Coordinates of N, CA and C in Angstrom, one line a residue:
M1213 N -186.0 -38.5 -84.2 CA -185.2 -38.1 -85.3 C -184.1 -37.2 -84.8
K1214 N -182.9 -37.5 -85.3 CA -181.8 -36.7 -85.0 C -181.4 -35.9 -86.3
I1215 N -180.8 -34.7 -86.1 CA -180.5 -33.8 -87.2 C -179.6 -34.5 -88.2
E1216 N -178.7 -35.4 -87.8 CA -177.8 -36.0 -88.7 C -178.5 -37.1 -89.6
Q1217 N -179.8 -37.4 -89.3 CA -180.6 -38.3 -90.2 C -181.3 -37.5 -91.3
V1218 N -181.2 -36.2 -91.3 CA -181.9 -35.4 -92.2 C -181.1 -35.2 -93.5
A1219 N -181.7 -35.5 -94.6 CA -180.9 -35.4 -95.9 C -181.7 -34.5 -96.9
A1220 N -181.0 -34.0 -97.9 CA -181.6 -33.3 -99.0 C -181.8 -34.1 -100.2
Q1221 N -183.0 -34.2 -100.8 CA -183.2 -34.8 -102.0 C -182.8 -33.9 -103.2
L1222 N -181.8 -34.3 -103.9 CA -181.2 -33.4 -104.9 C -182.1 -33.2 -106.1
Y1223 N -183.1 -33.9 -106.2 CA -184.1 -33.6 -107.3 C -184.7 -32.2 -107.1
T1224 N -184.7 -31.7 -105.8 CA -185.1 -30.4 -105.5 C -184.4 -29.3 -106.3
I1225 N -183.1 -29.6 -106.4 CA -182.2 -28.6 -107.1 C -181.7 -29.1 -108.5
R1226 N -182.5 -29.9 -109.1 CA -182.2 -30.5 -110.4 C -181.7 -29.5 -111.4
D1227 N -182.2 -28.3 -111.4 CA -181.8 -27.4 -112.5 C -180.4 -26.8 -112.2
Q1228 N -179.9 -27.0 -111.0 CA -178.6 -26.5 -110.6 C -177.5 -27.5 -110.6
I1229 N -177.8 -28.7 -111.1 CA -176.8 -29.8 -111.0 C -176.7 -30.6 -112.3
K1230 N -176.6 -29.9 -113.4 CA -176.6 -30.5 -114.7 C -175.2 -30.9 -115.2
T1231 N -174.1 -30.2 -114.6 CA -172.7 -30.5 -115.0 C -171.9 -30.8 -113.8
P1232 N -170.8 -31.5 -113.9 CA -169.9 -31.7 -112.7 C -169.6 -30.5 -112.0
A1233 N -169.3 -29.4 -112.7 CA -168.9 -28.1 -112.0 C -170.1 -27.6 -111.2
E1234 N -171.3 -27.7 -111.8 CA -172.5 -27.2 -111.1 C -172.8 -28.1 -109.9
I1235 N -172.6 -29.4 -110.1 CA -172.8 -30.3 -109.0 C -171.9 -30.0 -107.8
A1236 N -170.6 -29.7 -108.1 CA -169.6 -29.4 -107.0 C -170.1 -28.1 -106.3
A1237 N -170.5 -27.1 -107.1 CA -170.9 -25.8 -106.5 C -172.2 -26.0 -105.6
A1238 N -173.1 -26.8 -106.1 CA -174.4 -27.0 -105.4 C -174.2 -27.8 -104.1
M1239 N -173.3 -28.8 -104.2 CA -173.0 -29.6 -102.9 C -172.4 -28.7 -101.8
K1240 N -171.6 -27.7 -102.2 CA -171.1 -26.8 -101.3 C -172.2 -26.0 -100.6
K1241 N -173.2 -25.6 -101.4 CA -174.3 -24.8 -100.8 C -175.2 -25.7 -99.9
V1242 N -175.4 -26.9 -100.3 CA -176.2 -27.8 -99.5 C -175.6 -28.1 -98.2
R1243 N -174.3 -28.3 -98.2 CA -173.6 -28.5 -96.9 C -173.6 -27.3 -96.1
A1244 N -173.5 -26.1 -96.7 CA -173.5 -24.9 -95.9 C -174.8 -24.7 -95.2
V1245 N -175.9 -25.2 -95.8 CA -177.2 -25.1 -95.1 C -177.2 -25.9 -93.8
G1246 N -176.4 -27.0 -93.8 CA -176.4 -27.8 -92.6 C -176.5 -29.3 -92.9
Y1247 N -177.1 -29.7 -94.0 CA -177.3 -31.1 -94.4 C -176.0 -31.8 -94.4
E1248 N -176.0 -33.1 -93.8 CA -174.9 -33.9 -93.8 C -175.0 -35.1 -94.8
A1249 N -176.2 -35.2 -95.4 CA -176.5 -36.3 -96.3 C -177.4 -35.8 -97.5
V1250 N -177.3 -36.5 -98.6 CA -178.1 -36.2 -99.8 C -178.6 -37.5 -100.4
Q1251 N -179.7 -37.4 -101.1 CA -180.2 -38.5 -101.9 C -179.9 -38.0 -103.3
V1252 N -179.2 -38.9 -104.1 CA -178.8 -38.5 -105.4 C -179.9 -38.8 -106.4
S1253 N -180.3 -37.8 -107.1 CA -181.4 -37.9 -108.0 C -181.5 -36.6 -108.9
G1254 N -181.8 -36.7 -110.1 CA -182.1 -35.6 -110.9 C -180.9 -34.8 -111.4
M1255 N -179.7 -35.4 -111.3 CA -178.5 -34.7 -111.7 C -178.0 -35.1 -113.1
G1256 N -177.3 -34.3 -113.7 CA -176.7 -34.6 -115.0 C -175.6 -35.7 -114.9
P1257 N -175.1 -36.1 -116.1 CA -174.1 -37.1 -116.1 C -172.8 -36.8 -115.3
I1258 N -172.4 -37.7 -114.5 CA -171.1 -37.6 -113.8 C -170.7 -38.9 -113.4
D1259 N -169.4 -39.2 -113.5 CA -168.8 -40.5 -113.0 C -169.0 -40.6 -111.5
E1260 N -169.4 -41.8 -111.1 CA -169.6 -42.1 -109.7 C -168.4 -41.8 -108.8
K1261 N -167.2 -42.0 -109.4 CA -166.0 -41.8 -108.6 C -165.8 -40.3 -108.4
E1262 N -166.1 -39.5 -109.4 CA -166.0 -38.0 -109.3 C -167.1 -37.5 -108.3
L1263 N -168.3 -38.0 -108.4 CA -169.4 -37.6 -107.5 C -169.0 -37.9 -106.1
K1264 N -168.5 -39.1 -105.9 CA -168.2 -39.6 -104.5 C -167.1 -38.6 -104.0
A1265 N -166.1 -38.2 -104.8 CA -165.1 -37.3 -104.3 C -165.6 -36.0 -103.9
I1266 N -166.6 -35.5 -104.7 CA -167.2 -34.2 -104.4 C -168.0 -34.3 -103.1
L1267 N -168.7 -35.3 -102.9 CA -169.5 -35.5 -101.7 C -168.5 -35.6 -100.5
D1268 N -167.5 -36.4 -100.6 CA -166.5 -36.6 -99.5 C -165.9 -35.3 -99.2
G1269 N -165.6 -34.5 -100.2 CA -164.9 -33.2 -100.0 C -165.7 -32.2 -99.2
E1270 N -167.1 -32.4 -99.3 CA -167.9 -31.5 -98.6 C -168.5 -32.0 -97.3
G1271 N -168.0 -33.3 -97.0 CA -168.5 -33.9 -95.8 C -170.0 -34.4 -95.9
L1272 N -170.3 -34.8 -97.1 CA -171.7 -35.3 -97.3 C -171.6 -36.8 -97.6
V1273 N -172.7 -37.5 -97.2 CA -172.8 -38.9 -97.5 C -174.0 -39.1 -98.5
C1274 N -173.9 -40.1 -99.3 CA -175.0 -40.4 -100.2 C -175.9 -41.4 -99.4
C1275 N -177.0 -41.0 -98.9 CA -177.8 -41.9 -98.1 C -178.7 -42.8 -98.9
A1276 N -179.0 -42.4 -100.1 CA -179.9 -43.1 -101.0 C -179.8 -42.5 -102.4
T1277 N -180.3 -43.2 -103.4 CA -180.5 -42.7 -104.8 C -181.9 -43.0 -105.3
H1278 N -182.2 -42.4 -106.4 CA -183.3 -42.8 -107.3 C -182.6 -43.2 -108.5
E1279 N -183.0 -44.3 -109.1 CA -182.5 -44.8 -110.3 C -183.6 -45.0 -111.3
P1280 N -183.3 -45.1 -112.6 CA -184.4 -45.2 -113.6 C -185.2 -46.5 -113.4
S1281 N -186.5 -46.3 -113.5 CA -187.4 -47.4 -113.1 C -187.1 -48.7 -114.0
D1282 N -187.0 -48.5 -115.3 CA -186.7 -49.7 -116.1 C -185.4 -50.4 -115.8
K1283 N -184.4 -49.6 -115.4 CA -183.1 -50.2 -115.1 C -183.2 -51.0 -113.8
I1284 N -183.9 -50.5 -112.8 CA -184.1 -51.3 -111.6 C -184.7 -52.7 -111.9
I1285 N -185.7 -52.7 -112.7 CA -186.4 -53.9 -113.0 C -185.5 -54.8 -113.9
N1286 N -184.9 -54.3 -114.9 CA -184.2 -55.1 -116.0 C -182.7 -55.3 -115.7
D1287 N -182.1 -54.5 -114.9 CA -180.6 -54.7 -114.7 C -180.3 -54.4 -113.3
P1288 N -180.8 -55.1 -112.3 CA -180.6 -54.7 -110.9 C -179.1 -54.8 -110.5
M1289 N -178.3 -55.7 -111.1 CA -176.9 -55.7 -110.8 C -176.2 -54.4 -111.1
A1290 N -176.6 -53.7 -112.2 CA -176.0 -52.4 -112.5 C -176.3 -51.5 -111.4
I1291 N -177.4 -51.6 -110.8 CA -177.8 -50.7 -109.6 C -176.9 -51.0 -108.4
V1292 N -176.7 -52.3 -108.2 CA -175.8 -52.7 -107.1 C -174.4 -52.1 -107.3
D1293 N -173.9 -52.2 -108.6 CA -172.6 -51.7 -108.9 C -172.5 -50.2 -108.6
R1294 N -173.5 -49.4 -109.0 CA -173.5 -48.0 -108.8 C -173.6 -47.7 -107.3
L1295 N -174.4 -48.4 -106.6 CA -174.5 -48.1 -105.2 C -173.2 -48.4 -104.5
D1296 N -172.5 -49.5 -104.9 CA -171.2 -49.8 -104.3 C -170.2 -48.6 -104.5
K1297 N -170.2 -48.1 -105.7 CA -169.3 -47.0 -106.1 C -169.6 -45.7 -105.2
L1298 N -170.8 -45.6 -104.8 CA -171.2 -44.4 -104.0 C -171.2 -44.7 -102.5
N1299 N -170.8 -45.9 -102.2 CA -170.8 -46.4 -100.8 C -172.2 -46.1 -100.2
C1300 N -173.2 -46.6 -100.9 CA -174.6 -46.3 -100.5 C -175.4 -47.6 -100.4
K1301 N -176.3 -47.7 -99.5 CA -177.1 -48.9 -99.2 C -178.4 -48.9 -99.9
Y1302 N -179.0 -47.8 -100.0 CA -180.4 -47.7 -100.4 C -180.6 -47.1 -101.8
T1303 N -181.6 -47.6 -102.5 CA -182.1 -46.9 -103.7 C -183.6 -47.1 -103.7
A1304 N -184.3 -46.3 -104.5 CA -185.8 -46.4 -104.5 C -186.3 -46.4 -106.0
Y1305 N -187.3 -47.1 -106.2 CA -188.0 -47.2 -107.5 C -188.8 -45.9 -107.5
P1306 N -188.5 -45.0 -108.4 CA -189.1 -43.6 -108.3 C -190.5 -43.4 -108.8
Y1307 N -190.9 -44.2 -109.9 CA -192.2 -44.0 -110.4 C -192.5 -45.1 -111.5
P1308 N -193.7 -45.6 -111.5 CA -194.0 -46.7 -112.5 C -194.2 -46.1 -113.9
S1309 N -193.2 -45.5 -114.5 CA -193.3 -45.0 -115.8 C -193.3 -46.1 -116.9
N1310 N -194.1 -45.9 -117.9 CA -194.3 -46.8 -119.0 C -194.7 -48.2 -118.5
V1311 N -195.5 -48.2 -117.4 CA -196.0 -49.5 -116.8 C -197.5 -49.4 -116.9
K1312 N -198.1 -50.5 -117.4 CA -199.5 -50.6 -117.5 C -200.1 -50.9 -116.1
L1313 N -201.0 -50.1 -115.6 CA -201.6 -50.3 -114.3 C -203.1 -50.1 -114.4
D1314 N -203.7 -50.9 -115.3 CA -205.1 -50.8 -115.5 C -206.0 -51.8 -114.8
S1315 N -205.3 -52.7 -114.1 CA -206.1 -53.8 -113.4 C -205.3 -54.3 -112.2
I1316 N -205.9 -55.0 -111.3 CA -205.2 -55.6 -110.2 C -204.1 -56.5 -110.6
D1317 N -204.3 -57.2 -111.7 CA -203.3 -58.1 -112.2 C -202.1 -57.4 -112.7
D1318 N -202.3 -56.2 -113.3 CA -201.1 -55.3 -113.7 C -200.3 -54.9 -112.4
V1319 N -201.0 -54.6 -111.4 CA -200.3 -54.2 -110.2 C -199.5 -55.3 -109.5
V1320 N -200.1 -56.5 -109.5 CA -199.4 -57.7 -109.0 C -198.2 -58.0 -109.9
D1321 N -198.3 -57.8 -111.2 CA -197.2 -58.1 -112.1 C -196.0 -57.1 -111.7
L1322 N -196.4 -55.8 -111.5 CA -195.3 -54.9 -111.1 C -194.7 -55.3 -109.8
A1323 N -195.5 -55.7 -108.8 CA -195.0 -56.1 -107.5 C -194.0 -57.3 -107.7
E1324 N -194.4 -58.2 -108.5 CA -193.5 -59.4 -108.7 C -192.2 -59.0 -109.3
K1325 N -192.2 -58.1 -110.2 CA -190.9 -57.6 -110.8 C -190.1 -56.8 -109.8
L1326 N -190.8 -56.0 -109.0 CA -190.0 -55.3 -107.9 C -189.4 -56.3 -106.9
N1327 N -190.2 -57.3 -106.6 CA -189.7 -58.3 -105.7 C -188.5 -59.0 -106.2
A1328 N -188.5 -59.3 -107.5 CA -187.3 -60.0 -108.1 C -186.1 -59.1 -108.1
A1329 N -186.3 -57.9 -108.5 CA -185.2 -56.9 -108.5 C -184.7 -56.7 -107.0
G1330 N -185.6 -56.5 -106.1 CA -185.2 -56.3 -104.7 C -184.5 -57.5 -104.1
K1331 N -184.8 -58.7 -104.6 CA -184.1 -59.9 -104.1 C -182.6 -59.8 -104.5
V1332 N -182.4 -59.4 -105.7 CA -181.0 -59.2 -106.2 C -180.2 -58.2 -105.4
L1333 N -180.9 -57.1 -105.1 CA -180.2 -56.1 -104.3 C -180.0 -56.6 -102.9
Y1334 N -181.0 -57.3 -102.3 CA -180.8 -57.8 -100.9 C -179.7 -58.8 -100.8
E1335 N -179.5 -59.7 -101.8 CA -178.5 -60.7 -101.8 C -177.1 -60.1 -102.0
N1336 N -177.1 -58.8 -102.4 CA -175.8 -58.1 -102.6 C -175.6 -56.9 -101.6
G1337 N -176.4 -57.0 -100.5 CA -176.2 -56.1 -99.4 C -176.8 -54.7 -99.6
K1338 N -177.7 -54.6 -100.5 CA -178.4 -53.3 -100.8 C -179.9 -53.5 -100.5
V1339 N -180.6 -52.3 -100.6 CA -182.0 -52.3 -100.2 C -182.8 -51.5 -101.3
L1340 N -183.8 -52.1 -101.8 CA -184.7 -51.4 -102.7 C -186.0 -51.0 -102.0
A1341 N -186.3 -49.7 -102.2 CA -187.6 -49.1 -101.6 C -188.5 -48.7 -102.7
Y1342 N -189.7 -48.4 -102.3 CA -190.7 -48.0 -103.3 C -191.2 -46.5 -103.0
H1343 N -191.0 -45.6 -103.9 CA -191.4 -44.2 -103.7 C -192.8 -44.0 -104.3
N1344 N -193.7 -43.7 -103.5 CA -195.1 -43.5 -104.0 C -195.4 -42.1 -104.5
H1345 N -196.3 -42.0 -105.4 CA -197.0 -40.8 -105.7 C -198.5 -41.0 -105.3
S1346 N -199.4 -40.2 -105.9 CA -200.8 -40.3 -105.5 C -201.5 -41.4 -106.4
I1347 N -200.8 -41.8 -107.5 CA -201.5 -42.8 -108.4 C -201.7 -44.1 -107.6
E1348 N -200.8 -44.4 -106.7 CA -201.0 -45.7 -106.0 C -202.1 -45.7 -105.0
F1349 N -202.9 -44.6 -104.9 CA -204.1 -44.6 -104.1 C -205.3 -44.8 -104.9
R1350 N -205.1 -45.3 -106.1 CA -206.3 -45.7 -106.9 C -206.7 -47.1 -106.3
R1351 N -208.0 -47.3 -106.4 CA -208.6 -48.5 -105.9 C -209.1 -49.4 -107.1
F1352 N -208.9 -50.7 -106.9 CA -209.6 -51.7 -107.8 C -210.5 -52.5 -106.9
D1353 N -211.8 -52.1 -107.0 CA -212.8 -52.6 -106.0 C -212.4 -52.2 -104.6
D1354 N -212.0 -53.2 -103.8 CA -211.6 -52.9 -102.4 C -210.1 -52.8 -102.2
D1355 N -209.4 -53.0 -103.3 CA -207.9 -53.1 -103.2 C -207.3 -51.8 -103.6
L1356 N -206.5 -51.3 -102.6 CA -205.7 -50.1 -102.8 C -204.4 -50.5 -103.5
M1357 N -204.0 -49.8 -104.6 CA -202.8 -50.2 -105.3 C -201.6 -50.3 -104.4
L1358 N -201.4 -49.3 -103.5 CA -200.2 -49.3 -102.7 C -200.2 -50.5 -101.7
D1359 N -201.3 -50.9 -101.2 CA -201.5 -52.1 -100.4 C -201.1 -53.3 -101.2
V1360 N -201.6 -53.4 -102.4 CA -201.3 -54.6 -103.3 C -199.8 -54.7 -103.5
I1361 N -199.1 -53.6 -103.8 CA -197.7 -53.6 -104.0 C -196.9 -54.2 -102.8
Y1362 N -197.3 -53.7 -101.6 CA -196.6 -54.2 -100.4 C -197.0 -55.6 -100.0
E1363 N -198.3 -56.0 -100.2 CA -198.7 -57.3 -99.9 C -198.2 -58.4 -100.8
N1364 N -197.8 -58.0 -102.0 CA -197.3 -59.0 -102.9 C -195.7 -58.9 -103.1
T1365 N -195.1 -58.4 -102.1 CA -193.6 -58.3 -102.1 C -193.1 -58.8 -100.7
D1366 N -191.9 -59.4 -100.7 CA -191.3 -59.8 -99.5 C -190.7 -58.6 -98.8
P1367 N -191.0 -58.4 -97.5 CA -190.5 -57.2 -96.8 C -189.0 -57.1 -96.8
R1368 N -188.3 -58.2 -97.0 CA -186.9 -58.2 -97.2 C -186.4 -57.5 -98.5
Y1369 N -187.3 -57.7 -99.5 CA -186.9 -57.3 -100.9 C -187.4 -56.0 -101.3
L1370 N -188.5 -55.5 -100.6 CA -189.0 -54.2 -101.0 C -189.4 -53.5 -99.7
K1371 N -188.8 -52.3 -99.5 CA -189.1 -51.5 -98.4 C -189.9 -50.3 -98.9
G1372 N -190.2 -49.4 -97.9 CA -191.0 -48.2 -98.3 C -190.2 -46.9 -98.3
E1373 N -190.5 -46.0 -99.2 CA -190.0 -44.6 -99.1 C -191.3 -43.8 -99.3
I1374 N -192.0 -43.7 -98.2 CA -193.2 -42.9 -98.1 C -193.0 -41.5 -98.4
D1375 N -193.8 -40.9 -99.4 CA -193.7 -39.5 -99.7 C -194.9 -38.8 -99.1
T1376 N -194.7 -38.0 -98.1 CA -195.8 -37.5 -97.3 C -196.8 -36.6 -98.1
Y1377 N -196.3 -35.8 -99.0 CA -197.1 -35.0 -99.9 C -198.1 -35.8 -100.7
W1378 N -197.5 -36.8 -101.4 CA -198.3 -37.6 -102.3 C -199.2 -38.5 -101.6
V1379 N -198.9 -39.0 -100.4 CA -199.9 -39.7 -99.6 C -201.1 -38.8 -99.3
Q1380 N -200.9 -37.6 -98.9 CA -201.9 -36.7 -98.6 C -202.7 -36.3 -99.9
H1381 N -202.0 -36.1 -101.0 CA -202.6 -35.8 -102.2 C -203.5 -36.9 -102.7
G1382 N -203.2 -38.2 -102.4 CA -204.0 -39.3 -102.8 C -205.1 -39.6 -101.9
G1383 N -205.2 -38.9 -100.8 CA -206.3 -39.1 -99.8 C -206.0 -40.0 -98.7
G1384 N -204.7 -40.3 -98.6 CA -204.2 -41.1 -97.5 C -203.8 -40.3 -96.3
D1385 N -203.4 -41.0 -95.2 CA -202.9 -40.4 -94.0 C -201.4 -40.7 -93.8
P1386 N -200.5 -39.7 -94.0 CA -199.1 -40.0 -93.8 C -198.7 -40.7 -92.5
I1387 N -199.3 -40.3 -91.4 CA -199.0 -40.9 -90.1 C -199.4 -42.4 -90.2
E1388 N -200.6 -42.7 -90.7 CA -201.0 -44.1 -90.7 C -200.1 -45.0 -91.6
W1389 N -199.6 -44.4 -92.7 CA -198.8 -45.1 -93.6 C -197.4 -45.4 -93.0
C1390 N -196.9 -44.4 -92.3 CA -195.6 -44.6 -91.6 C -195.7 -45.7 -90.6
S1391 N -196.7 -45.7 -89.8 CA -197.0 -46.7 -88.8 C -197.2 -48.1 -89.4
A1392 N -197.9 -48.1 -90.5 CA -198.2 -49.4 -91.1 C -196.9 -50.1 -91.6
L1393 N -195.9 -49.3 -91.9 CA -194.7 -49.9 -92.5 C -193.6 -50.1 -91.4
K1394 N -194.0 -50.4 -90.2 CA -193.1 -50.7 -89.2 C -192.0 -51.7 -89.6
D1395 N -190.8 -51.4 -89.4 CA -189.6 -52.2 -89.8 C -189.5 -52.4 -91.3
R1396 N -190.2 -51.5 -92.1 CA -190.2 -51.6 -93.5 C -190.1 -50.2 -94.1
L1397 N -189.6 -49.2 -93.3 CA -189.6 -47.8 -93.7 C -188.2 -47.2 -93.4
P1398 N -187.2 -47.5 -94.2 CA -185.9 -46.9 -94.0 C -185.8 -45.5 -94.4
L1399 N -186.6 -45.1 -95.4 CA -186.6 -43.8 -96.0 C -187.9 -43.1 -96.0
L1400 N -187.9 -41.8 -95.7 CA -189.1 -41.0 -95.7 C -188.9 -39.7 -96.5
H1401 N -189.7 -39.4 -97.4 CA -189.7 -38.1 -98.1 C -190.6 -37.1 -97.4
M1402 N -189.9 -36.1 -96.9 CA -190.6 -35.0 -96.1 C -190.9 -33.9 -97.1
K1403 N -192.2 -33.7 -97.4 CA -192.7 -32.8 -98.3 C -194.0 -32.2 -97.9
D1404 N -194.1 -30.9 -97.6 CA -195.3 -30.3 -97.0 C -196.3 -30.1 -98.1
Y1405 N -197.6 -29.9 -97.6 CA -198.8 -29.8 -98.4 C -199.5 -28.6 -98.0
V1406 N -199.8 -27.8 -99.0 CA -200.6 -26.5 -98.7 C -201.5 -26.2 -99.9
I1407 N -202.6 -25.5 -99.6 CA -203.5 -25.0 -100.6 C -203.1 -23.6 -101.0
N1408 N -202.9 -23.4 -102.3 CA -202.4 -22.1 -102.8 C -203.6 -21.1 -103.0
S1409 N -203.2 -19.9 -103.6 CA -204.2 -18.9 -103.8 C -205.3 -19.3 -104.8
A1410 N -204.9 -20.2 -105.7 CA -205.9 -20.7 -106.7 C -206.7 -21.9 -106.1
S1411 N -206.6 -22.1 -104.8 CA -207.3 -23.2 -104.2 C -206.9 -24.6 -104.7
Q1412 N -205.6 -24.7 -105.1 CA -205.0 -26.0 -105.6 C -204.0 -26.4 -104.6
P1413 N -203.9 -27.8 -104.4 CA -202.8 -28.3 -103.5 C -201.4 -28.1 -104.2
T1414 N -200.4 -27.7 -103.4 CA -199.1 -27.6 -103.9 C -198.1 -27.9 -102.8
M1415 N -196.8 -28.0 -103.2 CA -195.8 -28.3 -102.2 C -195.2 -27.0 -101.6
T1416 N -194.7 -27.1 -100.4 CA -194.1 -26.0 -99.7 C -193.1 -26.5 -98.7
E1417 N -192.4 -25.6 -98.1 CA -191.3 -25.9 -97.2 C -191.9 -26.6 -95.9
I1418 N -191.1 -27.4 -95.3 CA -191.5 -28.1 -94.1 C -191.9 -27.0 -93.1
G1419 N -193.1 -27.1 -92.5 CA -193.5 -26.2 -91.5 C -194.4 -25.1 -92.0
N1420 N -194.4 -24.9 -93.4 CA -195.2 -23.9 -94.0 C -196.5 -24.4 -94.5
G1421 N -196.8 -25.6 -94.3 CA -198.0 -26.3 -94.9 C -198.9 -26.8 -93.8
N1422 N -199.7 -27.8 -94.1 CA -200.7 -28.3 -93.3 C -200.5 -29.7 -92.7
L1423 N -199.4 -30.3 -93.0 CA -199.1 -31.6 -92.4 C -198.7 -31.6 -91.0
N1424 N -199.1 -32.7 -90.3 CA -198.8 -32.8 -88.9 C -197.4 -33.5 -88.7
W1425 N -196.4 -32.6 -88.7 CA -195.1 -33.1 -88.7 C -194.6 -33.8 -87.4
S1426 N -195.1 -33.4 -86.3 CA -194.7 -34.1 -85.1 C -195.3 -35.5 -85.1
G1427 N -196.5 -35.6 -85.6 CA -197.1 -36.9 -85.7 C -196.4 -37.8 -86.7
I1428 N -196.1 -37.2 -87.8 CA -195.4 -38.0 -88.9 C -194.0 -38.5 -88.4
V1429 N -193.3 -37.6 -87.8 CA -191.9 -38.0 -87.3 C -192.0 -39.0 -86.2
S1430 N -193.0 -38.9 -85.4 CA -193.2 -39.9 -84.3 C -193.5 -41.3 -84.9
A1431 N -194.4 -41.3 -85.9 CA -194.7 -42.5 -86.6 C -193.6 -43.1 -87.3
A1432 N -192.8 -42.3 -88.0 CA -191.6 -42.8 -88.7 C -190.5 -43.3 -87.8
D1433 N -190.3 -42.6 -86.7 CA -189.4 -43.1 -85.7 C -189.8 -44.5 -85.2
Y1434 N -191.1 -44.6 -84.9 CA -191.7 -45.9 -84.5 C -191.5 -47.0 -85.5
A1435 N -191.5 -46.6 -86.8 CA -191.3 -47.6 -87.9 C -189.9 -47.9 -88.1
G1436 N -189.0 -47.2 -87.5 CA -187.5 -47.5 -87.6 C -186.9 -46.7 -88.8
C1437 N -187.4 -45.6 -89.2 CA -186.9 -44.8 -90.3 C -185.5 -44.4 -90.0
E1438 N -184.6 -44.5 -91.0 CA -183.2 -44.2 -90.9 C -182.9 -42.8 -91.5
W1439 N -183.6 -42.5 -92.6 CA -183.2 -41.2 -93.3 C -184.5 -40.4 -93.5
Y1440 N -184.5 -39.2 -93.1 CA -185.6 -38.2 -93.3 C -185.2 -37.3 -94.4
I1441 N -185.7 -37.4 -95.6 CA -185.2 -36.8 -96.8 C -186.1 -35.7 -97.2
V1442 N -185.6 -34.5 -97.2 CA -186.4 -33.3 -97.6 C -186.4 -33.1 -99.1
E1443 N -187.6 -33.0 -99.6 CA -187.8 -32.8 -101.1 C -188.9 -31.8 -101.3
Q1444 N -188.6 -31.0 -102.4 CA -189.7 -30.0 -102.8 C -189.6 -29.9 -104.3
D1445 N -190.5 -30.5 -105.0 CA -190.4 -30.5 -106.5 C -190.6 -29.1 -107.1
I1446 N -191.4 -28.3 -106.4 CA -191.8 -27.0 -106.9 C -191.5 -25.9 -105.8
C1447 N -190.7 -24.9 -106.1 CA -190.3 -23.9 -105.2 C -190.6 -22.5 -105.8
D1448 N -191.0 -21.6 -104.9 CA -191.3 -20.3 -105.4 C -190.1 -19.5 -105.8
G1449 N -189.0 -19.7 -105.1 CA -187.7 -19.0 -105.3 C -186.6 -20.0 -105.5
D1450 N -185.4 -19.7 -105.0 CA -184.3 -20.5 -105.2 C -184.5 -21.8 -104.3
P1451 N -184.4 -23.0 -105.0 CA -184.6 -24.2 -104.2 C -183.7 -24.4 -103.0
I1452 N -182.5 -23.8 -103.1 CA -181.6 -23.9 -102.0 C -182.2 -23.2 -100.8
D1453 N -182.8 -22.0 -101.0 CA -183.5 -21.3 -99.9 C -184.6 -22.1 -99.3
S1454 N -185.3 -22.8 -100.2 CA -186.4 -23.7 -99.7 C -185.8 -24.8 -98.8
L1455 N -184.7 -25.4 -99.3 CA -184.1 -26.5 -98.5 C -183.6 -25.9 -97.1
K1456 N -183.2 -24.7 -97.1 CA -182.7 -24.1 -95.9 C -183.9 -23.9 -94.9
I1457 N -185.0 -23.3 -95.4 CA -186.2 -23.1 -94.6 C -186.6 -24.4 -94.0
S1458 N -186.7 -25.5 -94.8 CA -187.1 -26.8 -94.3 C -186.2 -27.3 -93.2
Y1459 N -184.9 -27.2 -93.5 CA -183.8 -27.7 -92.6 C -183.9 -27.0 -91.2
E1460 N -184.1 -25.7 -91.3 CA -184.1 -25.0 -90.0 C -185.3 -25.3 -89.2
Y1461 N -186.5 -25.5 -89.9 CA -187.7 -25.9 -89.1 C -187.5 -27.2 -88.5
I1462 N -187.0 -28.2 -89.3 CA -186.8 -29.5 -88.7 C -185.8 -29.5 -87.6
R1463 N -184.7 -28.8 -87.7 CA -183.7 -28.7 -86.6 C -184.3 -28.1 -85.4
D1464 N -185.1 -27.0 -85.5 CA -185.6 -26.3 -84.4 C -186.8 -26.9 -83.7
F1465 N -187.6 -27.6 -84.5 CA -188.9 -28.1 -83.9 C -189.1 -29.6 -83.9
L1466 N -188.4 -30.3 -84.7 CA -188.7 -31.8 -84.9 C -187.6 -32.7 -84.4
C1467 N -186.4 -32.2 -84.2 CA -185.3 -33.1 -83.8 C -185.1 -33.2 -82.3
E1468 N -184.6 -34.3 -81.9 CA -184.3 -34.6 -80.5 C -183.2 -33.6 -80.0

């Protein structure tokens, strides 16, 4: 991993990017930390042309986005159009909201819809990835939901955006999942895992938790990962400060 492959997931600072003016101010802060790329997610309404101008002005690239789950499935060409405007190749299906997942047949149905949407993106030079949480580690007899999703989709049409925290939360091994998605893992969500004072799992800055980051990065490099995206849904203080702590740990201890 090289430092220029490290991006900030803007969902981390979602409370600071509700208006165009806030977005402009926040992008200046993100770039000042050192990030050269961002994943667009969690921000308030802004025209893609204006957003692209803000990013260009700060020397930031949009490496990926998260888009509404229903829109990806039902209107993939709209996603292609948005990605074109942002000069971006990748998007990810963020969460199976409002999707029935009570049986193996339900999971296969979701996979087939993702495959169809991903085919549209693929044919238009874009890439759809799947962002996991821990719900995908539910089993139906011997079948793990996340396995079923990948096994029932074409690797050309659906890639992975493994989220390290949620894999760990679900009882999986982030290293094994990165390795298993060789040539199918363009995006990685770097999110550390720690047990808090209430003995509950929670998120923390990279390097402040329990995950084996050298092993995860090695496995992701092996898989051909292009973007290492720092995300922290919950921060004790200013999320910009959390992004800075993570960036500096990655720069100092994990990059070539």
